[in-house]
Coordinates of N, CA and C in Angstrom, one line a residue:
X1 N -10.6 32.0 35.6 CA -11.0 32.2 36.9 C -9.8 32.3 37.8
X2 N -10.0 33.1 38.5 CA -8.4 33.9 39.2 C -9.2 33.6 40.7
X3 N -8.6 32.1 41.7 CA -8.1 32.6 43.4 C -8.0 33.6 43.8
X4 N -8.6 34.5 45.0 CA -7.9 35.2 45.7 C -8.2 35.1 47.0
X5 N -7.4 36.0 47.7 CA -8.0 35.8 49.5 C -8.1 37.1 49.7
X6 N -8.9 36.6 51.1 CA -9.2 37.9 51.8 C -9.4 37.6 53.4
X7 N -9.0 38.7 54.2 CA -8.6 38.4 55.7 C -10.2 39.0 56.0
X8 N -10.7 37.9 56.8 CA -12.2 38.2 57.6 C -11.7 37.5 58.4
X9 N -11.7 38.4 59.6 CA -11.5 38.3 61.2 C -9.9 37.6 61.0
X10 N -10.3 36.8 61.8 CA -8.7 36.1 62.0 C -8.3 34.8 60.9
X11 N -9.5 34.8 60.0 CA -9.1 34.1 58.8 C -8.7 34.1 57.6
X12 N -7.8 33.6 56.4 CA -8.0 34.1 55.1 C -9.3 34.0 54.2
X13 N -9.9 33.8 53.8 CA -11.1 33.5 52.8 C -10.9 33.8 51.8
X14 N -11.1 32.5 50.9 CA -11.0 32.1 49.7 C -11.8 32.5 48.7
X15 N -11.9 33.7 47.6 CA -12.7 34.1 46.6 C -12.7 34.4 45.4
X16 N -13.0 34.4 44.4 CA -13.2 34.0 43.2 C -13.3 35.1 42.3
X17 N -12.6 35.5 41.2 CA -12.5 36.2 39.9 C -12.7 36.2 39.1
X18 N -13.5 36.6 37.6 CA -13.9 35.8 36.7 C -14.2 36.9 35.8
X19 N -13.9 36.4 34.5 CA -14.1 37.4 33.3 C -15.9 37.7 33.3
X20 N -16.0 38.9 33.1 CA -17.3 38.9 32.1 C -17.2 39.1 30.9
X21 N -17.9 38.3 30.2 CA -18.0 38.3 29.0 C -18.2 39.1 27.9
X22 N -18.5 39.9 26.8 CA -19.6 41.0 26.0 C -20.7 39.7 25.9
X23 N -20.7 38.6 25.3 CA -21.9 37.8 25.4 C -22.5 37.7 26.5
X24 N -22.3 38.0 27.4 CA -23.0 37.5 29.1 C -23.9 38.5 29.3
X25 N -23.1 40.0 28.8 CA -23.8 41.3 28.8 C -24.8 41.3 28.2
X26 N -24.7 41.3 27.0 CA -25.4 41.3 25.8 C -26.6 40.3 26.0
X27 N -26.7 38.9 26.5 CA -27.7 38.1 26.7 C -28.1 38.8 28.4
X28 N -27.4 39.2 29.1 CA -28.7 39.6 30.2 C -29.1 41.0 30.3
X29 N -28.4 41.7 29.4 CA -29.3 43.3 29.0 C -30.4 42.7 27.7
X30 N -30.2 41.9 27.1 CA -31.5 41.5 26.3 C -32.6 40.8 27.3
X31 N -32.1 40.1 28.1 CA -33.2 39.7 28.9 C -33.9 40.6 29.8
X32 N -33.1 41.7 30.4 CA -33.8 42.8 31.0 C -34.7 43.9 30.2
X33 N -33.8 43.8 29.2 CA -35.2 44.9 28.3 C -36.3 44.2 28.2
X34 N -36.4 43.3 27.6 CA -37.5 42.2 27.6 C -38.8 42.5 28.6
X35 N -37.9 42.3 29.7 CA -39.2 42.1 30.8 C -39.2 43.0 31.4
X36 N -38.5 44.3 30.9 CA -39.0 45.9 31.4 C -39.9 46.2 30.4
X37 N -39.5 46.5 29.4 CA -40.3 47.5 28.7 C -41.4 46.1 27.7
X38 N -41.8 45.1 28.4 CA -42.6 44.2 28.5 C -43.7 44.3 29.5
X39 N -43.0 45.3 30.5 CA -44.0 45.3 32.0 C -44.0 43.9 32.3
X40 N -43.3 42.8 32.5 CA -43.1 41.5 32.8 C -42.6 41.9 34.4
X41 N -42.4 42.8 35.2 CA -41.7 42.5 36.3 C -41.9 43.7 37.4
X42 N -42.1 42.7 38.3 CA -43.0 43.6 39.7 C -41.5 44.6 40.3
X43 N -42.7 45.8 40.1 CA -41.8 47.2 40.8 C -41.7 47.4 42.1
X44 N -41.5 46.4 42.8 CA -41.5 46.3 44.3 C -40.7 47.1 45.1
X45 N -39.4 47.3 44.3 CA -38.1 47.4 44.7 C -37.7 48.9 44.3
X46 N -38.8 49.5 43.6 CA -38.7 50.6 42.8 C -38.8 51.7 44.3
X47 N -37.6 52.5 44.0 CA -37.3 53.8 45.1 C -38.6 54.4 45.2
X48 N -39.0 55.1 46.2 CA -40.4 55.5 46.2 C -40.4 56.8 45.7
X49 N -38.6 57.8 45.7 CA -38.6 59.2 44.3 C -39.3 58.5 43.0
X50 N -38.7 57.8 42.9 CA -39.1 57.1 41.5 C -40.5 56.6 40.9
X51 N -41.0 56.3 42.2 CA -42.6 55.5 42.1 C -43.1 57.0 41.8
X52 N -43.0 57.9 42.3 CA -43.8 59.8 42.4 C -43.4 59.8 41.1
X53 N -42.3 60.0 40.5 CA -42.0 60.6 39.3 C -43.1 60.2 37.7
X54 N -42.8 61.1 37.1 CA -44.0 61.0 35.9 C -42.7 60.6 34.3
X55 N -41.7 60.4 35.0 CA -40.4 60.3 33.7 C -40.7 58.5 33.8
X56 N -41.3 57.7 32.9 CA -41.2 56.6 32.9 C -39.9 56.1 31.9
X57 N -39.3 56.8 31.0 CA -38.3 56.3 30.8 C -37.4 56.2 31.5
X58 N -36.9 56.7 32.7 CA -36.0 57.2 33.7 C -36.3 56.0 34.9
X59 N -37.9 55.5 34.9 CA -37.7 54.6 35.6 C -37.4 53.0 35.3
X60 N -37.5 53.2 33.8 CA -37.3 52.1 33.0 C -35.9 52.1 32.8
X61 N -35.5 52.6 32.9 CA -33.8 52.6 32.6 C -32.9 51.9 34.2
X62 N -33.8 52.7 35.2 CA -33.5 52.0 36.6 C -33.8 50.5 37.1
X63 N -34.8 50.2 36.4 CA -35.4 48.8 36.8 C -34.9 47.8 35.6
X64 N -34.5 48.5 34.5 CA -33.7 47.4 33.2 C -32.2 47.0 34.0
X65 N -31.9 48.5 34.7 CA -30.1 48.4 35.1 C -30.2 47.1 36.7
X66 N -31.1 47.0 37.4 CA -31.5 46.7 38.4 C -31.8 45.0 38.2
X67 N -32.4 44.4 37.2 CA -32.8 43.4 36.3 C -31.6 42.9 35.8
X68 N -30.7 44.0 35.2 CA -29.5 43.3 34.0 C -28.5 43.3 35.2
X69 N -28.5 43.8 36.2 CA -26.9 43.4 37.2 C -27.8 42.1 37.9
X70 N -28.6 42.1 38.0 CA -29.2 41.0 39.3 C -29.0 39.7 37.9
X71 N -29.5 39.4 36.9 CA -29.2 38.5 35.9 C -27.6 38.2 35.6
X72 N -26.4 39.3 35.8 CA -25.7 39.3 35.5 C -24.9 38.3 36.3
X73 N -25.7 38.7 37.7 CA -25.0 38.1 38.9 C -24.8 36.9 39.1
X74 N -26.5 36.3 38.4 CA -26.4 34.5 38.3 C -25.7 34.3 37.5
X75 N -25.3 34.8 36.3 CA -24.4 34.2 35.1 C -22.8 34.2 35.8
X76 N -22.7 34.9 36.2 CA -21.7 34.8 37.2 C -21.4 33.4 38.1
X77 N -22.0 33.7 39.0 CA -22.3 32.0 39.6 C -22.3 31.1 39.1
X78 N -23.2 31.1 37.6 CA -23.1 29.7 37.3 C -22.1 29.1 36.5
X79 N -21.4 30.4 36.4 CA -20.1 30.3 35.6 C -19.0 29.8 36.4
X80 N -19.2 30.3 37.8 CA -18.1 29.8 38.8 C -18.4 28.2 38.9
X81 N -19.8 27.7 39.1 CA -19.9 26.7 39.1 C -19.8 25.7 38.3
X82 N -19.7 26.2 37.2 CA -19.4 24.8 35.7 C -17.6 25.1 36.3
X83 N -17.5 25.9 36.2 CA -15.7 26.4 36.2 C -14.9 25.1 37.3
X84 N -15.7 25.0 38.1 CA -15.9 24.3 39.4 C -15.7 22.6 39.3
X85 N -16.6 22.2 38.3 CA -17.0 21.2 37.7 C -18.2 20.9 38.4
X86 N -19.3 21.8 38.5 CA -20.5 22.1 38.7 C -21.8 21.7 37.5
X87 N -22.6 20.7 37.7 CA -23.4 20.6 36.8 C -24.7 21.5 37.2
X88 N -25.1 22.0 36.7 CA -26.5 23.0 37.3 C -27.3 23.3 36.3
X89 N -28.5 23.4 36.5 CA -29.0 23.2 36.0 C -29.8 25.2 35.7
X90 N -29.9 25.3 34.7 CA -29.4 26.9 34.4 C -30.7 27.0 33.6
X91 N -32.0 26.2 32.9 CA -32.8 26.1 32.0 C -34.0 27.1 32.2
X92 N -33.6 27.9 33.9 CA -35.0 28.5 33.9 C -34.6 29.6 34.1
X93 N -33.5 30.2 33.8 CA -32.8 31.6 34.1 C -33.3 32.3 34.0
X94 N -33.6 31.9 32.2 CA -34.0 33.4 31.4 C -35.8 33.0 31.4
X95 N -36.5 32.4 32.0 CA -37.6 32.4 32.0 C -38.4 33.6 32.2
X96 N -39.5 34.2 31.6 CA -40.1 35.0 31.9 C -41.7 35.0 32.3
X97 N -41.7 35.5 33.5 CA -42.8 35.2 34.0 C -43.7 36.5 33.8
X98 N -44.7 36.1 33.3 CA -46.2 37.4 32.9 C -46.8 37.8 33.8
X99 N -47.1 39.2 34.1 CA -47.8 39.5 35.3 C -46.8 40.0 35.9
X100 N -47.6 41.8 36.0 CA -46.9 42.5 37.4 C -46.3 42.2 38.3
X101 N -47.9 41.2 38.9 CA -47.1 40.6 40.0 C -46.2 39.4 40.8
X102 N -45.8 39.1 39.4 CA -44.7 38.1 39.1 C -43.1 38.4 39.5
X103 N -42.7 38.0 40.0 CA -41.4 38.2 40.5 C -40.0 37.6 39.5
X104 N -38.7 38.5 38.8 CA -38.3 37.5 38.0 C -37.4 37.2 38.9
X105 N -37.2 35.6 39.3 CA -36.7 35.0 40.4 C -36.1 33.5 39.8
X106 N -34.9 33.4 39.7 CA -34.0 32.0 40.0 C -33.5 31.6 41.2
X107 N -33.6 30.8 41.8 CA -33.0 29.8 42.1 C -31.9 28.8 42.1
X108 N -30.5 28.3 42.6 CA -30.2 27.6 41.7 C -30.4 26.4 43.2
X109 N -30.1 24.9 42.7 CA -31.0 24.5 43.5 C -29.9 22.8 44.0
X110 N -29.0 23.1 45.3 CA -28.4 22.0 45.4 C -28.5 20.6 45.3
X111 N -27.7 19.9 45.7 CA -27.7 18.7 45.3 C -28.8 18.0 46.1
X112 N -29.0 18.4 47.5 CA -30.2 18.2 48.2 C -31.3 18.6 48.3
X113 N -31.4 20.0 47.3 CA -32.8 20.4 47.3 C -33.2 21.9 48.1
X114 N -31.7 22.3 48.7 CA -31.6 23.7 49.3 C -31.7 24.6 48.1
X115 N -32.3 25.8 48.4 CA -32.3 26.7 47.1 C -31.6 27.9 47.6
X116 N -30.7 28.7 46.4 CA -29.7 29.6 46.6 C -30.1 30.5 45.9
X117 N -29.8 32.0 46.6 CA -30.5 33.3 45.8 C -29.0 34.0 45.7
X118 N -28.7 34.8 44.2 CA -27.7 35.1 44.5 C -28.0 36.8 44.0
X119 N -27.3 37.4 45.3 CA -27.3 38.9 45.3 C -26.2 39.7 44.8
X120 N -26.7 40.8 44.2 CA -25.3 41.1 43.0 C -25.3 42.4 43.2
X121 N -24.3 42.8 43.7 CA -23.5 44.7 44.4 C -22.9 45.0 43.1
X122 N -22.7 46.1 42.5 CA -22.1 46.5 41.4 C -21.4 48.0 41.4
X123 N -21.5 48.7 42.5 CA -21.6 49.7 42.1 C -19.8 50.3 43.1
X124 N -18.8 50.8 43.0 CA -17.9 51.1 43.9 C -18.2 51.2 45.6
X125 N -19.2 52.0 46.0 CA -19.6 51.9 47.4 C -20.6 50.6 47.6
X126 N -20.5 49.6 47.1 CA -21.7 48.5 47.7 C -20.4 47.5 48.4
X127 N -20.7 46.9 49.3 CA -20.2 46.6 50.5 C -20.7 45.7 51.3
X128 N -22.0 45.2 51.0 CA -22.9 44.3 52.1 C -23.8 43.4 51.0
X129 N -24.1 42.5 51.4 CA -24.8 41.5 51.1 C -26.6 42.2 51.0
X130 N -27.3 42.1 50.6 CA -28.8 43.1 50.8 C -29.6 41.9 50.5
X131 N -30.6 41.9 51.1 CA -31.6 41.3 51.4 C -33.1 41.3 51.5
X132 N -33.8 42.3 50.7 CA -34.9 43.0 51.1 C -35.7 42.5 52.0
X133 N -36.0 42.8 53.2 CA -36.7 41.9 54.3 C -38.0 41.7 53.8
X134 N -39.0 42.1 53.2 CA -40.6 41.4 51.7 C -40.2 40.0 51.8
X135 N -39.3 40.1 51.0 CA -38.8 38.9 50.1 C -38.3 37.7 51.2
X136 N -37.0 38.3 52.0 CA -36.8 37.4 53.3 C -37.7 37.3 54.2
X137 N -38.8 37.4 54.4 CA -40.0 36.7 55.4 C -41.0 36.3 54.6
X138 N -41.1 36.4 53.2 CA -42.1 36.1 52.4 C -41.7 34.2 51.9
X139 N -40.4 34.7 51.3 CA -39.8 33.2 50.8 C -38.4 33.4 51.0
X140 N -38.1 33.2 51.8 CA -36.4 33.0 52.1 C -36.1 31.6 51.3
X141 N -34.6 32.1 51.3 CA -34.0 30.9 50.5 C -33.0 30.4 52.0
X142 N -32.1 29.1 51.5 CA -31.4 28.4 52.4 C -29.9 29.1 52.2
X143 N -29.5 29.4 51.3 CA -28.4 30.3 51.1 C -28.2 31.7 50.5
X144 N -27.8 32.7 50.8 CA -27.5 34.0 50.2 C -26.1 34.0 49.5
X145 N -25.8 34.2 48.3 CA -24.6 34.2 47.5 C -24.3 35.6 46.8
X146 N -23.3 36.3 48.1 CA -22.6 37.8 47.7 C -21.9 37.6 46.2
X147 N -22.2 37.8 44.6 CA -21.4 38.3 43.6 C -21.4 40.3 43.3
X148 N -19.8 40.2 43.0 CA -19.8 41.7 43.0 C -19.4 42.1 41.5
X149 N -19.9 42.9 40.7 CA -19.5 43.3 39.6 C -18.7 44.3 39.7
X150 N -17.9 44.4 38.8 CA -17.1 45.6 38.6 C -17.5 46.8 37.3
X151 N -18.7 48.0 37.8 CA -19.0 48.6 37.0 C -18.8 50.0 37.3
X152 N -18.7 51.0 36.6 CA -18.3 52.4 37.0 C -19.5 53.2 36.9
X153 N -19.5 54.3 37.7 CA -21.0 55.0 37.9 C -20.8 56.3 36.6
X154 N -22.0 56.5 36.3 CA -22.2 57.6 35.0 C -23.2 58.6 35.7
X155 N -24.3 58.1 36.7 CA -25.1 59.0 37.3 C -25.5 58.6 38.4
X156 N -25.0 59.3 39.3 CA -25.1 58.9 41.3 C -26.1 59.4 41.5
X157 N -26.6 60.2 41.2 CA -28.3 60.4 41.1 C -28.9 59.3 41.3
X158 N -28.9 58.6 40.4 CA -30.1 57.7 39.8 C -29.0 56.3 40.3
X159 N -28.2 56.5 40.6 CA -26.9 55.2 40.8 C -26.9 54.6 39.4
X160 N -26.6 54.9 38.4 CA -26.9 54.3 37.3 C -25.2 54.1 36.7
X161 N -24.9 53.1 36.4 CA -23.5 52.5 35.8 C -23.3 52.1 34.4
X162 N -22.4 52.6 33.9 CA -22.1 52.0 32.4 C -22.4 50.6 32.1
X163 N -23.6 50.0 31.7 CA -23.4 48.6 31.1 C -22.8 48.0 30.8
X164 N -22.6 48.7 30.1 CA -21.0 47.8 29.0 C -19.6 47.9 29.5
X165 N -19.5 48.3 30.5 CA -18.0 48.4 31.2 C -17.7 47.5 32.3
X166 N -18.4 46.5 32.1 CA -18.3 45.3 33.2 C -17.2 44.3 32.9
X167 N -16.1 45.2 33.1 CA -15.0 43.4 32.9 C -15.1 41.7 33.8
X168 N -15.3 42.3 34.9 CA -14.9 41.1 35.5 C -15.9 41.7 36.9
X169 N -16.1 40.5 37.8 CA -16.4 40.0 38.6 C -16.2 38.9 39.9
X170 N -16.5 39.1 41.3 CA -16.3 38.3 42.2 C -16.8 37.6 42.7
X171 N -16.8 36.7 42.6 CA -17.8 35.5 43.7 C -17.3 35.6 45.2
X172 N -17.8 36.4 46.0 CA -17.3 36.8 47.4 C -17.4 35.9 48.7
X173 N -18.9 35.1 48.5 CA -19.1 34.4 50.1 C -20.8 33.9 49.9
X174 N -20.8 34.0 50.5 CA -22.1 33.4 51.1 C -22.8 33.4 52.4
X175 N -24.3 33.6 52.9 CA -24.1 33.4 53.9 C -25.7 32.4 54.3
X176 N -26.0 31.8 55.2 CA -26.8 31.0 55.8 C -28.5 31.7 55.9
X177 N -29.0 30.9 55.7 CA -30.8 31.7 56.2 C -30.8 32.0 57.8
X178 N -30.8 31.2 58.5 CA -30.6 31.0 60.1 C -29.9 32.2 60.5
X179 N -28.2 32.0 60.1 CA -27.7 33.1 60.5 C -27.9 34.5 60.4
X180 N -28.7 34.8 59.0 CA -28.7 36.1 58.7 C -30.0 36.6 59.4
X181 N -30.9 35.5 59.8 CA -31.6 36.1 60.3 C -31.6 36.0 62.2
X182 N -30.5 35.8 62.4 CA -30.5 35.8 63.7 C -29.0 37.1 64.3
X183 N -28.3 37.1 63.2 CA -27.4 38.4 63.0 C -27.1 39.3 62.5
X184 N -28.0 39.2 61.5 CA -28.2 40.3 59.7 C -28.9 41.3 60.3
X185 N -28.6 42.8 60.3 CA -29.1 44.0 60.4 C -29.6 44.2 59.5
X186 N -30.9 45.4 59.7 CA -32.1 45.7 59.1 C -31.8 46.8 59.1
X187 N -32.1 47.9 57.8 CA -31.9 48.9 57.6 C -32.0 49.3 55.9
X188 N -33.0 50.7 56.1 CA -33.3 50.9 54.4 C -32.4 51.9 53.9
X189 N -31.5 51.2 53.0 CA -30.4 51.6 52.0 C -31.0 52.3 50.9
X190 N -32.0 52.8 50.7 CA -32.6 53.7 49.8 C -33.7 53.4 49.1
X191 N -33.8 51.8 49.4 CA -35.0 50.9 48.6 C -35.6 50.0 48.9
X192 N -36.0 50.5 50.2 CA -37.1 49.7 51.6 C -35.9 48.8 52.6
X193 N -36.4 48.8 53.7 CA -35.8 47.6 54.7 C -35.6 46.3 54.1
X194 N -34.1 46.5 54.2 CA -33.0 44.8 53.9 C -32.5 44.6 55.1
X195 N -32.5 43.0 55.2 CA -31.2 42.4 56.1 C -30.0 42.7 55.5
X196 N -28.7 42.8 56.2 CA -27.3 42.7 55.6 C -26.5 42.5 56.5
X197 N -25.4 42.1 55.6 CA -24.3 41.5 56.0 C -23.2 42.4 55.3
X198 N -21.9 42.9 55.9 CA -21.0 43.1 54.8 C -20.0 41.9 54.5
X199 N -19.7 42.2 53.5 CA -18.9 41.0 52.6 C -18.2 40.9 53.2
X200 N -17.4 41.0 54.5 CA -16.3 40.5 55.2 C -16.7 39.9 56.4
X201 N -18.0 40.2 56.3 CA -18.3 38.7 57.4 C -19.2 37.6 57.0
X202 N -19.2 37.1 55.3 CA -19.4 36.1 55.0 C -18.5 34.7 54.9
X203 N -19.2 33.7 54.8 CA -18.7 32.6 55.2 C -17.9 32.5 53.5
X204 N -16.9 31.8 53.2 CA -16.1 31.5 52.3 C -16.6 30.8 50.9
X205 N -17.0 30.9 50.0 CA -17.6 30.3 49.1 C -17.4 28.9 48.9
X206 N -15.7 28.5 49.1 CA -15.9 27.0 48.9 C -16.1 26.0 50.0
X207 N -16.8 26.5 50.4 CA -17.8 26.2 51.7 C -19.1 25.5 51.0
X208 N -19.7 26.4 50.2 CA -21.1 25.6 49.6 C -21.1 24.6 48.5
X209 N -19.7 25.1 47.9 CA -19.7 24.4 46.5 C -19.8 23.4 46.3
X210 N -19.0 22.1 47.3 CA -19.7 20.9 47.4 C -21.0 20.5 47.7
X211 N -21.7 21.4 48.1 CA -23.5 21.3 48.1 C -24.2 20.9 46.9
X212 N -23.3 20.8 45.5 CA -23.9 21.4 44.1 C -23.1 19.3 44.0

């Protein structure tokens, strides 16, 4: 795990580097196929070109890539956090829940009982923290946790990125329930109305860490 900074506003901020693994890959693209082409997982999020379209492999390829960056993201985190000397409790990751309209959703859950959702950008132009506003007025969590992958695009079409070319990854920030919803802009980025934030006006990651 590699330090680094970064200047938001008039401060440095403190952020985090970290190998990805072929095993990390490999266990959360097995977990995504699983619960795609399982039908284990609600298409909520699914672009509405996509909902019209009659190519179900093409949508299954979107919602596997969409599943295996968002799983990638918490392996990330929880990796910062053992790294950390973080005990967490990691047992319900790969849990799969049955039914459409089941959400696959972790949590990780501090030392007091606040729960953290962590949102995962992968693509060269992602930039902001996203938030789908459903999900933020339905069950908000107490913290939002910006991780960024590093993956290269194969089809901007479909935004779809090489899997397997994920070296490394950032743990960028975080930001507050309260605040996001009192300063987080609303706006649909191609896959319904999110709150956001861009990653340079989150709050500094080792900010939360003692929460764990």
């Amino acid at each position: 795990m590699e330090q680094r900074f970064d200047s938001r506003g008039s401060y440095k901020v403190a952020y985090y580097r970290l190998a990805v693994t072929p095993g990390m890959r490999h266990k959360a693209l097995d977990f995504s196929r699983k619960i795609i082409l399982g039908n284990d997982q609600y298409s909520r999020l699914l672009p509405q070109e996509l909902r019209a379209c009659r190519d179900i492999a093409r949508q299954q390829r979107v919602e596997i890539q969409r599943t295996y960056m968002g799983k990638l993201g918490e392996m990330v985190f929880a990796q910062f956090l053992w790294e950390q000397g973080k005990q967490v409790d990691t047992s319900q990751m790969f849990a799969i829940y049955h039914g459409q309209e089941n959400v696959d959703a972790f949590d990780f859950i501090t030392a007091s009982g606040k729960r953290v959702d962590v949102k995962t950008g992968f693509r060269a132009i992602h930039s902001r923290l996203l938030v789908n506003t459903e999900q933020f007025d339905r069950d908000h969590k107490d913290y939002y946790v910006a991780v960024r992958l590093y993956a290269k695009d194969i089809d901007a079409h479909d935004k779809l990125v090489d899997w397997e070319d994920i070296p490394e990854a950032d743990v960028l920030g975080y930001a507050e329930y309260a605040y996001m919803k009192q300063h987080a802009g609303i706006r649909d980025f191609g896959e319904g109305d999110a709150r956001w934030l861009p990653y340079r006006g989150l709050l500094g990651i080792d900010r939360l860490v003692p929460q764990f």
